[in-house]
Each structure stands twice: as structure tokens, then as C-alpha cells.
PDB file of C-alpha atoms in Angstrom:
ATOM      1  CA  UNK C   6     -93.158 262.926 124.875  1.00  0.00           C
ATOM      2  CA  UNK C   7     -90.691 265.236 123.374  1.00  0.00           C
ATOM      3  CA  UNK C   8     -91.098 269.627 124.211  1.00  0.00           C
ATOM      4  CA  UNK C   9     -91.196 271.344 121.278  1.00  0.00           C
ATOM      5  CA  UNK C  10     -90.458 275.102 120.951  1.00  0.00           C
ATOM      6  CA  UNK C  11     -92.345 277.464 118.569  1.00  0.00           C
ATOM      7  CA  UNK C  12     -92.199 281.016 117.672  1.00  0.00           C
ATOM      8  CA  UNK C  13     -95.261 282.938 119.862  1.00  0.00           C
ATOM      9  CA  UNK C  14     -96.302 284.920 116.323  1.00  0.00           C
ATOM     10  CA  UNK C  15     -95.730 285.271 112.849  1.00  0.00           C
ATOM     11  CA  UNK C  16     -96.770 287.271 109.702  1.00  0.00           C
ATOM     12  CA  UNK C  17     -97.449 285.956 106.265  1.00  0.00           C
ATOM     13  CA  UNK C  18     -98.489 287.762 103.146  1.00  0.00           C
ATOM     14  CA  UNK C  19    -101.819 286.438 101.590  1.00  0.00           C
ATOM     15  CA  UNK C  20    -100.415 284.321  98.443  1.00  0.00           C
ATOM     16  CA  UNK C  21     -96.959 283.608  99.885  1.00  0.00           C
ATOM     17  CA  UNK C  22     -95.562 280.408 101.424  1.00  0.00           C
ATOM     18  CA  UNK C  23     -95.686 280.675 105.105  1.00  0.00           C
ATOM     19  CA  UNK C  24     -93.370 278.370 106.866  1.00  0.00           C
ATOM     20  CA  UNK C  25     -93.604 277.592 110.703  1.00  0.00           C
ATOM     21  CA  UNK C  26     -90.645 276.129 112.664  1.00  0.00           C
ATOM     22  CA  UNK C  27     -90.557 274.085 115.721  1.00  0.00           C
ATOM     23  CA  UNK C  28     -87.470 272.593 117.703  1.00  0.00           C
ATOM     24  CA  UNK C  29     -87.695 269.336 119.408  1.00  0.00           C
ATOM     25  CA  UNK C  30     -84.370 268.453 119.940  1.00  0.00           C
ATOM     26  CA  UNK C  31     -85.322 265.968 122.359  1.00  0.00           C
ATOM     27  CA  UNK C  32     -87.238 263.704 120.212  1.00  0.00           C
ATOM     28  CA  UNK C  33     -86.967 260.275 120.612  1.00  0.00           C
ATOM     29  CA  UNK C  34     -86.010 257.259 117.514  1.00  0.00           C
ATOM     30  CA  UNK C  35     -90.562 256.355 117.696  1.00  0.00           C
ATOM     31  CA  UNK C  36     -91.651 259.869 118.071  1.00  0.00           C
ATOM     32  CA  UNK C  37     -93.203 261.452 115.681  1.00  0.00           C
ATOM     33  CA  UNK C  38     -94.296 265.120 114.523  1.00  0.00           C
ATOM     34  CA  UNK C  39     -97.716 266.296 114.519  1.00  0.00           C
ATOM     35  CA  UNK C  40     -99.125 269.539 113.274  1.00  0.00           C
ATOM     36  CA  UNK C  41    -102.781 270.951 114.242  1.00  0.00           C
ATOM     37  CA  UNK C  42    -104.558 274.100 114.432  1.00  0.00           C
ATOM     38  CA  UNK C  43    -106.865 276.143 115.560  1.00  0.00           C
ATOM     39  CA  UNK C  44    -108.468 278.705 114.109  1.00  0.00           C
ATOM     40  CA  UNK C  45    -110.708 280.849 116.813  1.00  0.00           C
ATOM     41  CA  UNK C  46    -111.181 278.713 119.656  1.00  0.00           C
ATOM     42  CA  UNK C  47    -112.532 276.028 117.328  1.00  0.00           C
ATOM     43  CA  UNK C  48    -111.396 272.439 118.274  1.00  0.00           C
ATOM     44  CA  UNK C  49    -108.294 271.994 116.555  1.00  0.00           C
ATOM     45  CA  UNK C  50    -107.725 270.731 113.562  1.00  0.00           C
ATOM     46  CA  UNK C  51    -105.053 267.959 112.063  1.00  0.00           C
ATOM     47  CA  UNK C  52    -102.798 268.908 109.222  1.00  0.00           C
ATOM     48  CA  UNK C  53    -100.464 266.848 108.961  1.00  0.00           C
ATOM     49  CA  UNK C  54     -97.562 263.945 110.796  1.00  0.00           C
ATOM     50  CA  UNK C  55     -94.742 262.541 109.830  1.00  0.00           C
ATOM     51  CA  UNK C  56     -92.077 260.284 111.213  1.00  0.00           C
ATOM     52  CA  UNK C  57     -88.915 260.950 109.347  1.00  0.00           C
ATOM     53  CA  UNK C  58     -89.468 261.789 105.562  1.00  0.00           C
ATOM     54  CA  UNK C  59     -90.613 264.818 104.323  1.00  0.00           C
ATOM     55  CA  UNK C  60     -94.807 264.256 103.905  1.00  0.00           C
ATOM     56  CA  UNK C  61     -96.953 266.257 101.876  1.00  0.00           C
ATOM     57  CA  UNK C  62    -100.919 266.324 101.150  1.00  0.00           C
ATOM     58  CA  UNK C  63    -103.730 268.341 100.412  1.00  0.00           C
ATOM     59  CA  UNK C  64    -103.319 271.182 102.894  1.00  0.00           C
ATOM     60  CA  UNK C  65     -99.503 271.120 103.887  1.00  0.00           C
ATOM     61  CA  UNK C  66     -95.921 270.189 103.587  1.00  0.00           C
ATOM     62  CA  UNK C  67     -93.702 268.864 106.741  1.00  0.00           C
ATOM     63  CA  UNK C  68     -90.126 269.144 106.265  1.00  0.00           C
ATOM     64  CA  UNK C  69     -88.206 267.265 109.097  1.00  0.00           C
ATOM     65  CA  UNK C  70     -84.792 268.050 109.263  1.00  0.00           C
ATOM     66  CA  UNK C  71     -82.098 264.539 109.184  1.00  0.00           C
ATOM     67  CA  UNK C  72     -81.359 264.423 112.707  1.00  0.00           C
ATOM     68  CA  UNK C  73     -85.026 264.778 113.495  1.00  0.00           C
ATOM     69  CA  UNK C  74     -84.346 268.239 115.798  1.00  0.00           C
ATOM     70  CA  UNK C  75     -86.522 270.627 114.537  1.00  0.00           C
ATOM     71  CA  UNK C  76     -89.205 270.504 110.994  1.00  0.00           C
ATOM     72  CA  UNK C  77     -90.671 272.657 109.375  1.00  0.00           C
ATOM     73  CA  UNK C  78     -94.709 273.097 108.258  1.00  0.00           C
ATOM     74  CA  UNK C  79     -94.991 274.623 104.641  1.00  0.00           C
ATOM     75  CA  UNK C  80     -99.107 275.836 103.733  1.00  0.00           C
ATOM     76  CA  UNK C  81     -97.489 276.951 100.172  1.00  0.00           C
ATOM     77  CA  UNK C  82    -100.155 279.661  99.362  1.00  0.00           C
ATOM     78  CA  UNK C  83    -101.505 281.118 102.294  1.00  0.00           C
ATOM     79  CA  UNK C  84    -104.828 282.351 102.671  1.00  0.00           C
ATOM     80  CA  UNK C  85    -106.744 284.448 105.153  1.00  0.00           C
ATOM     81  CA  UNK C  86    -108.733 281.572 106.057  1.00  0.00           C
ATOM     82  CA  UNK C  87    -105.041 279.759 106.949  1.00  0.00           C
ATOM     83  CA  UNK C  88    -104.894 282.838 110.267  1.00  0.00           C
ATOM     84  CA  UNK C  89    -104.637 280.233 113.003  1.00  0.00           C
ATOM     85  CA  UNK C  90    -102.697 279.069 115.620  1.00  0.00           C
ATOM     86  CA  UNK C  91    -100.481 276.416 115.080  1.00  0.00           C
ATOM     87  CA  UNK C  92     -99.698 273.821 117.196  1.00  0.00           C
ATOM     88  CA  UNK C  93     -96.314 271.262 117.060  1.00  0.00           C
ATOM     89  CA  UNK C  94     -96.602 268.132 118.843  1.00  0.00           C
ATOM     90  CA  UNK C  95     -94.510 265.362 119.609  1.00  0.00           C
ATOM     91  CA  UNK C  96     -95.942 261.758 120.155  1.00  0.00           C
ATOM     92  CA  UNK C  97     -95.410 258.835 120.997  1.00  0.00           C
ATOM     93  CA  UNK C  98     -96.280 255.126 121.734  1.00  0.00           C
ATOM     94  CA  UNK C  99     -99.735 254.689 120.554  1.00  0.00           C
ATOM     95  CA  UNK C 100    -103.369 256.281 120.026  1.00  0.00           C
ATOM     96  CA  UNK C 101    -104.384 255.519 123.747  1.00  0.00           C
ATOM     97  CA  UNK C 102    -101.898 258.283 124.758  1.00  0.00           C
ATOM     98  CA  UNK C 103    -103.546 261.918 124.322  1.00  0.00           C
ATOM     99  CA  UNK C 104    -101.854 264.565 122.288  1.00  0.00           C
ATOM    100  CA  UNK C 105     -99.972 267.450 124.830  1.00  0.00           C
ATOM    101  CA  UNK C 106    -100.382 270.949 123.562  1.00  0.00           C
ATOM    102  CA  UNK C 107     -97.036 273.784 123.563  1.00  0.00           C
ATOM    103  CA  UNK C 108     -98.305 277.273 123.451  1.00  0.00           C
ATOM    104  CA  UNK C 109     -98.288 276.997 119.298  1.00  0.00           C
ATOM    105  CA  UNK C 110     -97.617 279.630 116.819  1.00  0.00           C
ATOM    106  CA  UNK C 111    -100.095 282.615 116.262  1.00  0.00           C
ATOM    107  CA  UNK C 112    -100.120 282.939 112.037  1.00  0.00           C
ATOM    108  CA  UNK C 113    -101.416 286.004 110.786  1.00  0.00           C
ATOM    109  CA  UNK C 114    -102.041 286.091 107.667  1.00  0.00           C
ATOM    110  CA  UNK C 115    -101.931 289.158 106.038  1.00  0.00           C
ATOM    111  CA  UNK C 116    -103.819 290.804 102.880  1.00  0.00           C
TER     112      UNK C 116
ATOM    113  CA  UNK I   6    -111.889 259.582 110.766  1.00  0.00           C
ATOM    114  CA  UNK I   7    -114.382 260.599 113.484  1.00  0.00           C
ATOM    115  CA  UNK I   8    -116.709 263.118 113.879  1.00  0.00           C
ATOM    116  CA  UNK I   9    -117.402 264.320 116.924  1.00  0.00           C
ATOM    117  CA  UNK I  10    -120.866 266.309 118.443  1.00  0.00           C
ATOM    118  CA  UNK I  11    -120.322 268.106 121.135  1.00  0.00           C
ATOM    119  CA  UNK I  12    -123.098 269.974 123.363  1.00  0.00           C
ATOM    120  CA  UNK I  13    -123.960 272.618 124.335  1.00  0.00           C
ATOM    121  CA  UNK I  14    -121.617 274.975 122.678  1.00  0.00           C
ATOM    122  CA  UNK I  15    -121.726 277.621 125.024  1.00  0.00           C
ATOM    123  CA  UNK I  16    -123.457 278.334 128.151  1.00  0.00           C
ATOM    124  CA  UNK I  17    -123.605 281.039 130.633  1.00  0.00           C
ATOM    125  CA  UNK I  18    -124.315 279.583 134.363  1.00  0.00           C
ATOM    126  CA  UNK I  19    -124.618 280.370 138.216  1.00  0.00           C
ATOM    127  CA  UNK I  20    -121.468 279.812 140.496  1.00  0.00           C
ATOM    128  CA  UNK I  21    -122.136 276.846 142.644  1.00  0.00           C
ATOM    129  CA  UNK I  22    -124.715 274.928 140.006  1.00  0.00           C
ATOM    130  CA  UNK I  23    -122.818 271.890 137.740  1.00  0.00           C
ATOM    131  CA  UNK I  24    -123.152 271.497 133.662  1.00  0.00           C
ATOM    132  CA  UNK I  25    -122.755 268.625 132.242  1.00  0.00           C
ATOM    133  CA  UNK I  26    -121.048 268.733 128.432  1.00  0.00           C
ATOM    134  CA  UNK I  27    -121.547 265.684 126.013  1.00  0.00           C
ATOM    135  CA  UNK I  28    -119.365 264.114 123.674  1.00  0.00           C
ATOM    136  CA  UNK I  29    -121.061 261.866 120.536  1.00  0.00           C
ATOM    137  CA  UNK I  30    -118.285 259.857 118.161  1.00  0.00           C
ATOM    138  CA  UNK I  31    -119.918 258.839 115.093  1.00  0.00           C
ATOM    139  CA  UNK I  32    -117.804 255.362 114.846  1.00  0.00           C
ATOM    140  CA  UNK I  33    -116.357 253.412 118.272  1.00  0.00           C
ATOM    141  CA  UNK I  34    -113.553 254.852 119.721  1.00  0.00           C
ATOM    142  CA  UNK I  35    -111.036 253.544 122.173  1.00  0.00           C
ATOM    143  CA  UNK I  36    -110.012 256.385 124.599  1.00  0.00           C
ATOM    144  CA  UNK I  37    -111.646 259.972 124.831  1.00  0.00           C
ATOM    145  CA  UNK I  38    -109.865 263.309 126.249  1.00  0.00           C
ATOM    146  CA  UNK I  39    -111.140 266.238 127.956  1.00  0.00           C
ATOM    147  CA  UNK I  40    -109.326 269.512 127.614  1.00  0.00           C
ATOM    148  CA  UNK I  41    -109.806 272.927 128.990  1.00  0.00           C
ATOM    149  CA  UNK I  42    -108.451 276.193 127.244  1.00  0.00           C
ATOM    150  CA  UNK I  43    -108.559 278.849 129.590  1.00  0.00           C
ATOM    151  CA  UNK I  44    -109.281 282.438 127.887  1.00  0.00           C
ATOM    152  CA  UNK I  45    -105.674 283.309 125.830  1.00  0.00           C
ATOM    153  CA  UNK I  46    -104.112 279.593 126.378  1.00  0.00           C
ATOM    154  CA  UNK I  47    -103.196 276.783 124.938  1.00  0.00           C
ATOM    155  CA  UNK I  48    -105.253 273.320 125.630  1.00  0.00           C
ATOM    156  CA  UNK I  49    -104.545 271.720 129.114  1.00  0.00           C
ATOM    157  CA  UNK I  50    -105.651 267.976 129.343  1.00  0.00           C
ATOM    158  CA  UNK I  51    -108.152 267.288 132.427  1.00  0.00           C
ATOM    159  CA  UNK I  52    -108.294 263.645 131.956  1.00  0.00           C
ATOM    160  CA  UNK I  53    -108.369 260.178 130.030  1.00  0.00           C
ATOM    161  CA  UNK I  54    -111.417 258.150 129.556  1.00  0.00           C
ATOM    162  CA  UNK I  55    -111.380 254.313 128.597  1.00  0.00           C
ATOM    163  CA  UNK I  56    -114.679 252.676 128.641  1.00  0.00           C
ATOM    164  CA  UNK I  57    -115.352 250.868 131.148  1.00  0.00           C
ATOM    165  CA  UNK I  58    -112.910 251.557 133.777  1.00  0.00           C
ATOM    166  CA  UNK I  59    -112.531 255.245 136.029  1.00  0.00           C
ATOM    167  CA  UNK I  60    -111.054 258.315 133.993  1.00  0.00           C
ATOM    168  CA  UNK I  61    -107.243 258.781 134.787  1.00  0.00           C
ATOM    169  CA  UNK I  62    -106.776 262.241 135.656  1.00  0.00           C
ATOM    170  CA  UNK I  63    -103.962 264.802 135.103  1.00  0.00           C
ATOM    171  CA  UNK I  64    -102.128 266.846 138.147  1.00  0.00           C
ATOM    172  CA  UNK I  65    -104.114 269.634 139.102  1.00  0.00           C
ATOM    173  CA  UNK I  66    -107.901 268.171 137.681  1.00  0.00           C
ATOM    174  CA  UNK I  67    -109.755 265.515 140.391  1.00  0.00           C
ATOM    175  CA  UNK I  68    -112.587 263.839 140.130  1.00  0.00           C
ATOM    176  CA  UNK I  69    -115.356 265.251 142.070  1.00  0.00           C
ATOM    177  CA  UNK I  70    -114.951 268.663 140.518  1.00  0.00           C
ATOM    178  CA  UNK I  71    -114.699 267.048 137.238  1.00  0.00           C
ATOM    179  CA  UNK I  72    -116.438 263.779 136.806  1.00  0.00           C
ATOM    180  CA  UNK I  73    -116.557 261.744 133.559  1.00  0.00           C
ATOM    181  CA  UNK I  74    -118.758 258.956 132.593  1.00  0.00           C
ATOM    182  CA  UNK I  75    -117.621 256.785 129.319  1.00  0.00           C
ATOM    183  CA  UNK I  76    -120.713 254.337 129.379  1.00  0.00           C
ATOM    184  CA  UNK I  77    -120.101 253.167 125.932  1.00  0.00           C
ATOM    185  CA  UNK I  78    -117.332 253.531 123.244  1.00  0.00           C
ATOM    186  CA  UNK I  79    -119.092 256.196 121.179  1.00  0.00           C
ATOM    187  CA  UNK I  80    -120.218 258.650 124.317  1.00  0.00           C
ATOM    188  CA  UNK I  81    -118.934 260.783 127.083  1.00  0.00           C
ATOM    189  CA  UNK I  82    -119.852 262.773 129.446  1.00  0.00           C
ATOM    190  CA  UNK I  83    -117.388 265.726 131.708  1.00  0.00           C
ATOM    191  CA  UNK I  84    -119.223 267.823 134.431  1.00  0.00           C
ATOM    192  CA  UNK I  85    -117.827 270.874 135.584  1.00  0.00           C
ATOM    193  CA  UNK I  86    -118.918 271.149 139.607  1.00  0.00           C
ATOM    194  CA  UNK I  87    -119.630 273.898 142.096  1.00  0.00           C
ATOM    195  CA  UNK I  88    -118.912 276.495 139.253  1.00  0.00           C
ATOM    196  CA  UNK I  89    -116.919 279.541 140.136  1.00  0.00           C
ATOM    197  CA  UNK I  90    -115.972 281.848 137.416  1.00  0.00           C
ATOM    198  CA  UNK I  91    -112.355 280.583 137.423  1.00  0.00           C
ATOM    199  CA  UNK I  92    -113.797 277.832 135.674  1.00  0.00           C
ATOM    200  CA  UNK I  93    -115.235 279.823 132.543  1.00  0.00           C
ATOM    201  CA  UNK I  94    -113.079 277.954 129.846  1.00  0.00           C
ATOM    202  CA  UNK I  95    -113.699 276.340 126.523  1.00  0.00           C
ATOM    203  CA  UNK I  96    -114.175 272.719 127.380  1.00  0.00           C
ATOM    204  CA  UNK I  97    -112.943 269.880 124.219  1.00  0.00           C
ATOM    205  CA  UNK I  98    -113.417 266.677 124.026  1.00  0.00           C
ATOM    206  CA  UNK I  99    -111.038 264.354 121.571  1.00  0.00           C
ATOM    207  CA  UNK I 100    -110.889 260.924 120.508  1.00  0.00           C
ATOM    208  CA  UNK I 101    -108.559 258.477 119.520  1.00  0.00           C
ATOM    209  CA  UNK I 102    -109.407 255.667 117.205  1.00  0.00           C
ATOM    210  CA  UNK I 103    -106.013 253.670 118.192  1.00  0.00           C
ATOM    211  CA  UNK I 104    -104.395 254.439 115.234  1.00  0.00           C
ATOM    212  CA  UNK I 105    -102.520 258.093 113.842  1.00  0.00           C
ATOM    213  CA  UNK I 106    -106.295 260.606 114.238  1.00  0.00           C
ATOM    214  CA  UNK I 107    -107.310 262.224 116.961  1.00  0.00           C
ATOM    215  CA  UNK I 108    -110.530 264.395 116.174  1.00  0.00           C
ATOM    216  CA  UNK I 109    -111.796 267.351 118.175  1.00  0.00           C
ATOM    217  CA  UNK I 110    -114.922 268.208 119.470  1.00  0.00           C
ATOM    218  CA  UNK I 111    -116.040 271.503 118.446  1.00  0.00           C
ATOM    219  CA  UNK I 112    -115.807 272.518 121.994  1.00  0.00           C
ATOM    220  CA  UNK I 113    -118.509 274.387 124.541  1.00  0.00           C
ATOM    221  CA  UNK I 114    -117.471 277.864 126.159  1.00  0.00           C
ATOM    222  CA  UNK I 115    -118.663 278.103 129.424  1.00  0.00           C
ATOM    223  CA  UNK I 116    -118.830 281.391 131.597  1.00  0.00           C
ATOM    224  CA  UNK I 117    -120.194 281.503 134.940  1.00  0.00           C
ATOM    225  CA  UNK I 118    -121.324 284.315 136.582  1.00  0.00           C
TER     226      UNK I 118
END
């Protein structure tokens, strides 16, 4: 599977769009883009995948850029309860393969 | 997708004794993974568990410090062995229903003392 690279932190205001980058410039033509968190050393949590088009549902947005190097996860009106770390993940072949974790991005969000 | 119990939660034991954490899936699932977070890090996989065949285990993670059963396709078992406090962690489970989800177990910190 594809490395991704994350920012280690970032800030959001409470209300405002917080948008989290990751690089995989690596990725391969059946890889595709997973987002999860974890909020407190709980087990994470799924947000959202996508292959190549832009996907959207009730939590997030994934943007994934046309040459499929780098996307971009969108929570559009970030709340307290969204202070988590973030993970990017690339993936592929099927579900028998386990999900490999990057050191994510720490979200603070911020009243 | 799955939901996943996962016991104990937390537990506080003797270097040199074994614990034993359980995974329940409320559905079948093909494969299972066990993680361990170590304080401050990210999740590091310890192993892959297909029912009915021996876990496949990652570089660093063997089997008799960290056995796994997978005796059916809706439980699992890892066992830390011969504590030592290097080994306090947050253990997770996962599980994979063959398709896009993988659901977490809510994990168990461990500290030994």
C-alpha cells in the first residue's frame, strides 16, 4: 500500500471548515483513500473513502485531487466534539488485507 | 456494519502473569486484526487472524508472546504473555467483513506493573 504524509497538528476554529491534507503520491491505479479517526484513544472511527471522485456524506467531504497525489478531508462545520486525530490511509486489494496506520493529523478544534 | 465488544477495557496486571483480551463481532466476519498503540503513537498491527488456520504475524510480534485463537468467525481471542511494563499499550481488535468496513473494537488499556 501507498505512504501517505500528513501534517503532525492543526488548529480549527469551532464553526469553520477544517480541511486536512494528505500526500500519497505513490498511489497506485486500485488504491484507494481512506479517512478514520480517533478521538482519545477510542478505536478509530471511519469517515469516509473514495477511489477517484470527490465523495461526500453525513460527516465529511473527500476531495481527491486528478492525478490522485494528495486529497483533501473537508468536516464543513467543525465542532469540539470533531478534536481528533486523523488518520489517511491508502488501500488496496481487498477486505482480507488490514488497514496500515501513518502517524495521522492531531485536529484541535478550537472555541 | 459490525459492531464489535471488546473486553476488558482496561486492566492493571503483574509483570510475568498473561491477560487474555476478547473480541465479539455481532455478524460473521472474514479476517480479524490486532493492533497495539503504544502511549503517544499511532496503531501498529500485531497480526492477522483467519478462522481456521494460524494468525499471520507482522515483523517484530511472534506468537508465543502474543497468541491468537479465531475459533469461529464472530470471536477472537489475543494474549499478551510474560507481561513486562513495555507492554502497557492499548490493545484493538478490527474486523473486516470482505467488503469497504473495517470496524474497531473499543480497545482495552493495559498497564503492568
Amino acid at each position: 500500500d501507498a505512504k501517505t504524509t500528513q501534517p503532525t497538528s492543526m488548529d480549527c476554529a469551532e464553526g469553520r471548515a477544517a480541511n486536512l491534507p494528505c500526500n500519497h503520491s505513490t498511489i497506485s491505479g486500485n488504491e484507494y483513500v481512506y479517512w478514520y479517526r480517533q478521538i482519545h484513544s477510542q478505536g478509530p472511527q471511519y469517515i469516509i473513502h473514495g477511489l477517484k471522485n470527490n465523495e461526500t456524506n453525513e460527516m465529511a467531504s473527500l476531495i481527491i485531487t486528478e492525478d490522485r497525489k494528495s486529497s483533501t478531508l473537508i468536516l464543513p462545520h467543525a465542532t469540539l466534539r470533531d478534536t481528533a486525530v486523523y488518520y489517511c490511509i491508502v488501500r488496496g486489494g481487498s477486505g482480507n488485507t488490514p488497514l496500515v496506520f501513518g502517524k495521522g493529523t492531531r485536529l484541535s478544534v478550537i472555541a | 456494519s459490525a459492531v464489535i465488544s471488546q473486553k476488558p477495557s482496561r486492566d492493571i496486571c503483574q509483570r510475568g502473569t498473561s491477560l487474555t483480551i476478547q473480541c465479539q463481532v455481532d455478524s460473521q466476519v472474514t479476517m480479524m486484526f490486532w493492533y497495539r498503540q503504544q502511549p503517544g503513537q499511532s496503531l501498529t498491527l500485531i497480526a492477522t487472524a483467519n478462522q481456521g488456520s494460524e494468525a499471520t504475524y507482522e515483523s517484530g510480534f511472534v506468537i508465543d508472546k502474543f497468541p491468537i485463537s479465531r475459533p469461529n468467525l464472530t470471536f477472537s481471542t489475543l494474549t499478551v504473555s510474560n507481561m513486562s511494563p513495555e507492554d502497557s499499550s492499548i490493545y484493538l481488535c478490527s474486523s473486516s467483513t470482505g467488503g469497504d468496513g473495517y470496524t474497531f473494537g473499543s480497545g482495552t488499556r493495559l498497564t503492568v506493573v
